[in-house]
Short mmCIF file of C-alpha atoms in Angstrom, two decimals:
data_model
loop_
_atom_site.label_atom_id
_atom_site.label_comp_id
_atom_site.label_asym_id
_atom_site.label_seq_id
_atom_site.Cartn_x
_atom_site.Cartn_y
_atom_site.Cartn_z
CA UNK V 96 17.98 -63.51 31.00
CA UNK V 97 19.94 -65.62 28.37
CA UNK V 98 22.31 -63.69 26.03
CA UNK V 99 24.71 -64.76 23.57
CA UNK V 100 27.15 -62.98 21.51
CA UNK V 101 27.39 -63.55 17.75
CA UNK V 102 30.64 -64.40 15.93
CA UNK V 103 29.31 -62.35 12.91
CA UNK V 104 29.65 -58.65 11.99
CA UNK V 105 26.14 -57.54 11.74
CA UNK V 106 24.49 -59.29 14.61
CA UNK V 107 26.30 -58.38 17.79
CA UNK V 108 24.22 -60.06 20.64
CA UNK V 109 20.97 -61.88 20.99
CA UNK V 110 19.22 -61.57 24.37
CA UNK V 111 16.48 -63.87 25.33
CA UNK V 112 13.91 -62.69 28.31
CA UNK V 113 11.22 -64.60 30.08
CA UNK V 114 8.25 -62.63 31.17
CA UNK V 115 6.86 -62.75 34.68
CA UNK V 116 3.72 -61.60 36.07
CA UNK V 117 5.13 -58.71 37.94
CA UNK V 118 4.40 -56.27 35.03
CA UNK V 119 8.01 -55.01 35.32
CA UNK V 120 9.98 -54.40 32.08
CA UNK V 121 13.00 -56.69 32.27
CA UNK V 122 16.41 -54.91 31.36
CA UNK V 123 19.65 -56.40 29.87
CA UNK V 124 22.20 -53.56 30.42
CA UNK V 125 22.00 -52.86 26.87
CA UNK V 126 20.32 -49.23 26.48
CA UNK V 127 18.76 -49.88 22.63
CA UNK V 128 17.63 -53.33 23.42
CA UNK V 129 16.09 -51.87 26.92
CA UNK V 130 14.47 -49.26 24.80
CA UNK V 131 12.95 -52.11 22.42
CA UNK V 132 12.16 -54.56 25.11
CA UNK V 133 9.80 -51.74 26.86
CA UNK V 134 8.46 -50.56 23.71
CA UNK V 135 7.28 -54.37 22.82
CA UNK V 136 5.96 -54.92 26.33
CA UNK V 137 3.84 -51.55 26.16
CA UNK V 138 2.33 -52.01 22.71
CA UNK V 139 2.59 -56.05 22.50
CA UNK V 140 4.20 -55.38 18.87
CA UNK V 141 7.73 -56.09 17.58
CA UNK V 142 9.77 -53.03 17.84
CA UNK V 143 13.02 -51.76 16.22
CA UNK V 144 14.96 -49.09 18.15
CA UNK V 145 18.50 -47.41 17.13
CA UNK V 146 21.02 -46.10 19.48
CA UNK V 147 20.87 -42.30 20.27
CA UNK V 148 23.66 -39.74 20.95
CA UNK V 149 26.26 -40.75 23.36
CA UNK V 150 25.71 -44.52 22.78
CA UNK V 151 27.86 -47.14 20.57
CA UNK V 152 26.25 -47.22 17.03
CA UNK V 153 23.66 -50.20 17.23
CA UNK V 154 20.21 -51.23 16.41
CA UNK V 155 17.74 -53.89 18.18
CA UNK V 156 14.69 -55.51 17.17
CA UNK V 157 12.53 -57.05 20.05
CA UNK V 158 9.88 -59.99 18.99
CA UNK V 159 7.41 -60.90 21.71
CA UNK V 160 6.57 -64.40 22.07
CA UNK V 161 2.96 -65.19 22.62
CA UNK V 162 1.34 -68.35 24.55
CA UNK V 163 -2.23 -68.15 25.41
CA UNK V 164 -2.71 -64.40 24.34
CA UNK V 165 0.21 -63.58 26.80
CA UNK V 166 3.75 -62.55 26.09
CA UNK V 167 5.90 -65.55 27.62
CA UNK V 168 9.32 -64.40 26.26
CA UNK V 169 10.94 -62.03 23.94
CA UNK V 170 14.01 -62.39 22.03
CA UNK V 171 16.14 -59.33 21.06
CA UNK V 172 18.63 -58.93 18.31
CA UNK V 173 21.09 -56.56 18.23
CA UNK V 174 23.18 -55.25 15.19
CA UNK V 175 25.76 -53.11 14.71
CA UNK V 176 24.86 -50.04 12.84
CA UNK V 177 27.71 -49.22 11.38
CA UNK V 178 27.52 -48.19 7.50
CA UNK V 179 30.39 -50.81 6.98
CA UNK V 180 28.05 -53.96 8.02
CA UNK V 181 25.03 -54.96 5.87
CA UNK V 182 21.86 -56.38 7.44
CA UNK V 183 18.15 -55.47 7.58
CA UNK V 184 15.54 -55.46 9.88
CA UNK V 185 11.58 -54.82 9.45
CA UNK V 186 8.23 -55.20 10.75
CA UNK V 187 4.88 -55.50 8.48
CA UNK V 188 1.56 -55.15 9.95
CA UNK V 189 -1.98 -55.28 8.69
CA UNK V 190 -2.85 -51.50 9.39
CA UNK V 191 -5.00 -50.55 6.45
CA UNK V 192 -8.43 -51.38 5.37
CA UNK V 193 -7.27 -53.42 2.73
CA UNK V 194 -6.07 -57.16 3.24
CA UNK V 195 -2.48 -56.23 3.24
CA UNK V 196 0.73 -55.88 4.97
CA UNK V 197 2.47 -52.41 5.38
CA UNK V 198 6.21 -51.79 6.50
CA UNK V 199 5.78 -49.89 9.79
CA UNK V 200 9.32 -50.06 11.26
CA UNK V 201 12.73 -50.81 9.17
CA UNK V 202 16.26 -50.70 9.63
CA UNK V 203 18.50 -50.67 6.28
CA UNK V 204 21.74 -49.34 7.39
CA UNK V 205 23.33 -48.21 4.06
CA UNK V 206 21.16 -49.93 1.91
CA UNK V 207 19.30 -46.81 0.68
CA UNK V 208 18.06 -48.46 -2.72
CA UNK V 209 16.72 -51.39 -0.80
CA UNK V 210 15.04 -49.26 1.61
CA UNK V 211 13.41 -47.14 -1.02
CA UNK V 212 12.05 -50.08 -2.85
CA UNK V 213 10.41 -51.63 0.50
CA UNK V 214 8.76 -48.42 1.52
CA UNK V 215 6.30 -48.48 -1.41
CA UNK V 216 5.94 -52.30 -1.14
CA UNK V 217 2.56 -53.76 0.23
CA UNK V 218 2.07 -57.62 0.72
CA UNK V 219 -1.16 -59.19 0.33
CA UNK V 220 -1.88 -62.58 2.63
CA UNK V 221 0.25 -65.33 1.03
CA UNK V 222 2.22 -62.91 -1.00
CA UNK V 223 6.24 -62.38 -0.58
CA UNK V 224 7.71 -63.65 2.41
CA UNK V 225 5.62 -61.54 4.89
CA UNK V 226 2.22 -62.52 3.56
CA UNK V 227 3.66 -65.95 3.59
CA UNK V 228 4.34 -65.83 7.31
CA UNK V 229 0.72 -64.36 7.87
CA UNK V 230 -0.91 -67.05 5.55
CA UNK V 231 0.76 -70.12 7.31
CA UNK V 232 1.37 -68.77 10.61
CA UNK V 233 4.68 -70.09 10.58
CA UNK V 234 8.39 -69.24 10.38
CA UNK V 235 9.41 -68.99 6.92
CA UNK V 236 12.98 -68.95 5.17
CA UNK V 237 13.85 -67.59 1.89
CA UNK V 238 17.28 -68.65 0.50
CA UNK V 239 19.20 -67.33 -2.44
CA UNK V 240 17.21 -64.15 -2.45
CA UNK V 241 18.16 -62.54 -5.97
CA UNK V 242 16.84 -65.92 -7.36
CA UNK V 243 14.19 -66.97 -4.99
CA UNK V 244 10.54 -66.69 -6.85
CA UNK V 245 8.63 -65.80 -3.71
CA UNK V 246 10.91 -62.93 -2.58
CA UNK V 247 9.30 -60.02 -4.32
CA UNK V 248 12.23 -57.78 -4.03
CA UNK V 249 14.73 -60.06 -5.38
CA UNK V 250 16.42 -57.35 -7.76
CA UNK V 251 17.08 -55.14 -4.90
CA UNK V 252 18.44 -58.09 -2.76
CA UNK V 253 20.96 -59.07 -5.75
CA UNK V 254 22.07 -55.23 -5.92
CA UNK V 255 22.81 -55.12 -2.21
CA UNK V 256 24.08 -58.97 -1.54
CA UNK V 257 21.47 -60.05 0.47
CA UNK V 258 21.29 -63.66 0.63
CA UNK V 259 18.61 -65.11 3.38
CA UNK V 260 15.36 -63.81 5.01
CA UNK V 261 13.76 -64.96 7.93
CA UNK V 262 10.10 -64.30 8.53
CA UNK V 263 8.75 -64.40 12.15
CA UNK V 264 4.99 -64.48 12.80
CA UNK V 265 3.55 -62.50 16.02
CA UNK V 266 0.51 -63.70 17.03
CA UNK V 267 -1.73 -63.07 20.07
CA UNK V 268 -5.70 -63.23 19.83
CA UNK V 269 -4.83 -62.40 16.28
CA UNK V 270 -2.18 -62.07 13.83
CA UNK V 271 -0.21 -58.89 14.85
CA UNK V 272 2.62 -58.48 12.52
CA UNK V 273 5.55 -60.38 10.77
CA UNK V 274 9.17 -59.58 11.81
CA UNK V 275 11.68 -60.08 9.26
CA UNK V 276 15.57 -60.41 9.66
CA UNK V 277 17.53 -60.07 5.93
CA UNK V 278 21.18 -61.50 6.14
CA UNK V 279 23.69 -60.46 3.69
CA UNK V 280 26.44 -62.48 1.95
CA UNK V 281 29.06 -60.32 3.39
CA UNK V 282 28.12 -60.09 7.22
CA UNK V 283 25.77 -63.17 8.01
CA UNK V 284 23.41 -63.00 10.95
CA UNK V 285 24.07 -66.49 11.51
CA UNK V 286 25.27 -69.81 9.88
CA UNK V 287 22.15 -71.75 9.80
CA UNK V 288 18.39 -71.09 9.83
CA UNK V 289 15.93 -74.10 10.36
CA UNK V 290 12.34 -74.45 10.61
CA UNK V 291 10.55 -77.30 12.62
CA UNK V 292 7.24 -78.57 12.51
CA UNK V 293 5.90 -80.20 15.89
CA UNK V 294 4.58 -83.41 15.42
CA UNK V 295 3.56 -85.79 18.35
CA UNK V 296 6.61 -87.53 19.24
CA UNK V 297 9.33 -85.57 17.01
CA UNK V 298 10.26 -82.75 15.37
CA UNK V 299 10.31 -82.59 11.65
CA UNK V 300 12.64 -80.14 9.78
CA UNK V 301 10.55 -78.25 7.15
CA UNK V 302 13.13 -75.49 5.62
CA UNK V 303 16.37 -74.52 6.07
CA UNK V 304 19.10 -72.22 4.88
CA UNK V 305 22.81 -72.17 5.63
CA UNK V 306 25.55 -69.47 5.39
CA UNK V 307 29.37 -70.53 5.91
CA UNK V 308 28.40 -73.74 7.79
CA UNK V 309 30.18 -77.09 7.26
CA UNK V 310 28.70 -79.04 4.88
CA UNK V 311 28.84 -81.99 7.28
CA UNK V 312 26.83 -80.11 9.76
CA UNK V 313 23.66 -79.35 7.55
CA UNK V 314 20.35 -81.18 7.94
CA UNK V 315 18.30 -82.31 4.96
CA UNK V 316 14.66 -81.26 4.68
CA UNK V 317 12.58 -84.09 6.54
CA UNK V 318 15.06 -84.57 8.79
CA UNK V 319 13.72 -85.52 12.11
CA UNK V 320 14.90 -85.12 15.83
CA UNK V 321 13.73 -86.10 19.40
CA UNK V 322 11.60 -83.79 21.43
CA UNK V 323 14.32 -83.83 24.19
CA UNK V 324 17.82 -83.25 24.23
CA UNK V 325 18.19 -81.03 20.87
CA UNK V 326 18.27 -77.65 20.25
CA UNK V 327 14.65 -77.16 18.73
CA UNK V 328 13.63 -79.61 21.56
CA UNK V 329 14.67 -76.88 24.23
CA UNK V 330 12.01 -74.84 22.72
CA UNK V 331 9.61 -77.57 22.63
CA UNK V 332 10.05 -78.79 26.56
CA UNK V 333 10.62 -75.15 27.92
CA UNK V 334 7.85 -73.38 25.91
CA UNK V 335 9.79 -69.95 25.56
CA UNK V 336 12.51 -68.73 23.60
CA UNK V 337 16.02 -70.26 24.66
CA UNK V 338 19.54 -69.97 23.94
CA UNK V 339 22.32 -72.86 24.33
CA UNK V 340 26.06 -73.04 24.27
CA UNK V 341 25.95 -76.81 25.01
CA UNK V 342 27.41 -78.93 21.82
CA UNK V 343 25.48 -81.71 22.77
CA UNK V 344 22.40 -79.86 22.44
CA UNK V 345 23.16 -77.50 19.80
CA UNK V 346 24.81 -79.97 17.25
CA UNK V 347 23.01 -83.16 18.66
CA UNK V 348 22.80 -85.81 15.76
CA UNK V 349 25.61 -83.96 13.66
CA UNK V 350 29.32 -84.68 13.75
CA UNK V 351 30.29 -81.72 15.82
CA UNK V 352 33.97 -81.14 16.00
CA UNK V 353 35.31 -79.37 19.33
CA UNK V 354 36.60 -76.27 19.27
CA UNK V 355 34.37 -74.87 16.52
CA UNK V 356 31.57 -72.06 17.48
CA UNK V 357 28.74 -73.19 19.21
CA UNK V 358 25.81 -71.23 19.94
CA UNK V 359 22.19 -72.11 19.16
CA UNK V 360 18.88 -70.39 19.44
CA UNK V 361 15.44 -72.07 19.32
CA UNK V 362 12.35 -69.83 19.31
CA UNK V 363 8.60 -71.39 19.33
CA UNK V 364 5.60 -70.07 17.87
CA UNK V 365 2.20 -70.71 19.56
CA UNK V 366 -1.40 -70.66 18.29
CA UNK V 367 -3.29 -70.02 21.64
CA UNK V 368 -1.57 -72.73 23.84
CA UNK V 369 -0.62 -75.20 20.89
CA UNK V 370 3.52 -75.03 19.76
CA UNK V 371 3.13 -75.50 15.98
CA UNK V 372 6.67 -74.81 14.74
CA UNK V 373 9.94 -73.78 16.00
CA UNK V 374 12.75 -71.44 14.66
CA UNK V 375 16.59 -72.60 15.51
CA UNK V 376 19.25 -70.60 14.51
CA UNK V 377 23.29 -71.64 14.46
CA UNK V 378 25.21 -68.58 15.45
#
């Protein structure tokens, strides 16, 4: 088990667990996260769970990472469920007879208007963030949500100060779901979000968004990094989701100054046994 405590006010923890062949559900000693992990391993789907009476107010979303149609690792986001913090977690699945995605689980905290709008929305393949994830079988980032042409709930995002959304594909034998995290301007989930395409001898930055990250640490689109010794390279070489607090890894190729926050997460996506893209977060 690898964990990282966030320095940001909505996300309080991230947990990465490799899954072995024992069949036992791993635990992390955070009750709401353990329930989410158990449910995801039982169903094979991403799961959102909230705290129950007697626990600290929290919400957890567990996303399984498949390789060769088996769950190789899971990543769990744990957020504050206080009404004073703003963040969104969603799961969209193709569960109807039509070729579209339905909202099956969601956490919105105090964002009642955005929740109400979201409950009535359906996404066709290729439409909106969830539908783009489905069509592309790739991590997708939408930045500047209030003005983003592809974010179909932009008016609601503007009203609630939502800024960045990331979509994560869950793919076993077939496409199963899109998991979505939406970060507000007031309580950012991370400082950096980057999607890397796997090439033969390097990793290519396809898209990115940043919140409160120093300008000097921002990569431009089409930046390339080696397959080893970098944050996305950790996922590439290990084949599982992973977390690092090593500045030489997290900020490889960037002018990192000692003393600054240094936590990075790398999440791979596989089509069967072929890793095609990697999502990295700078916390």
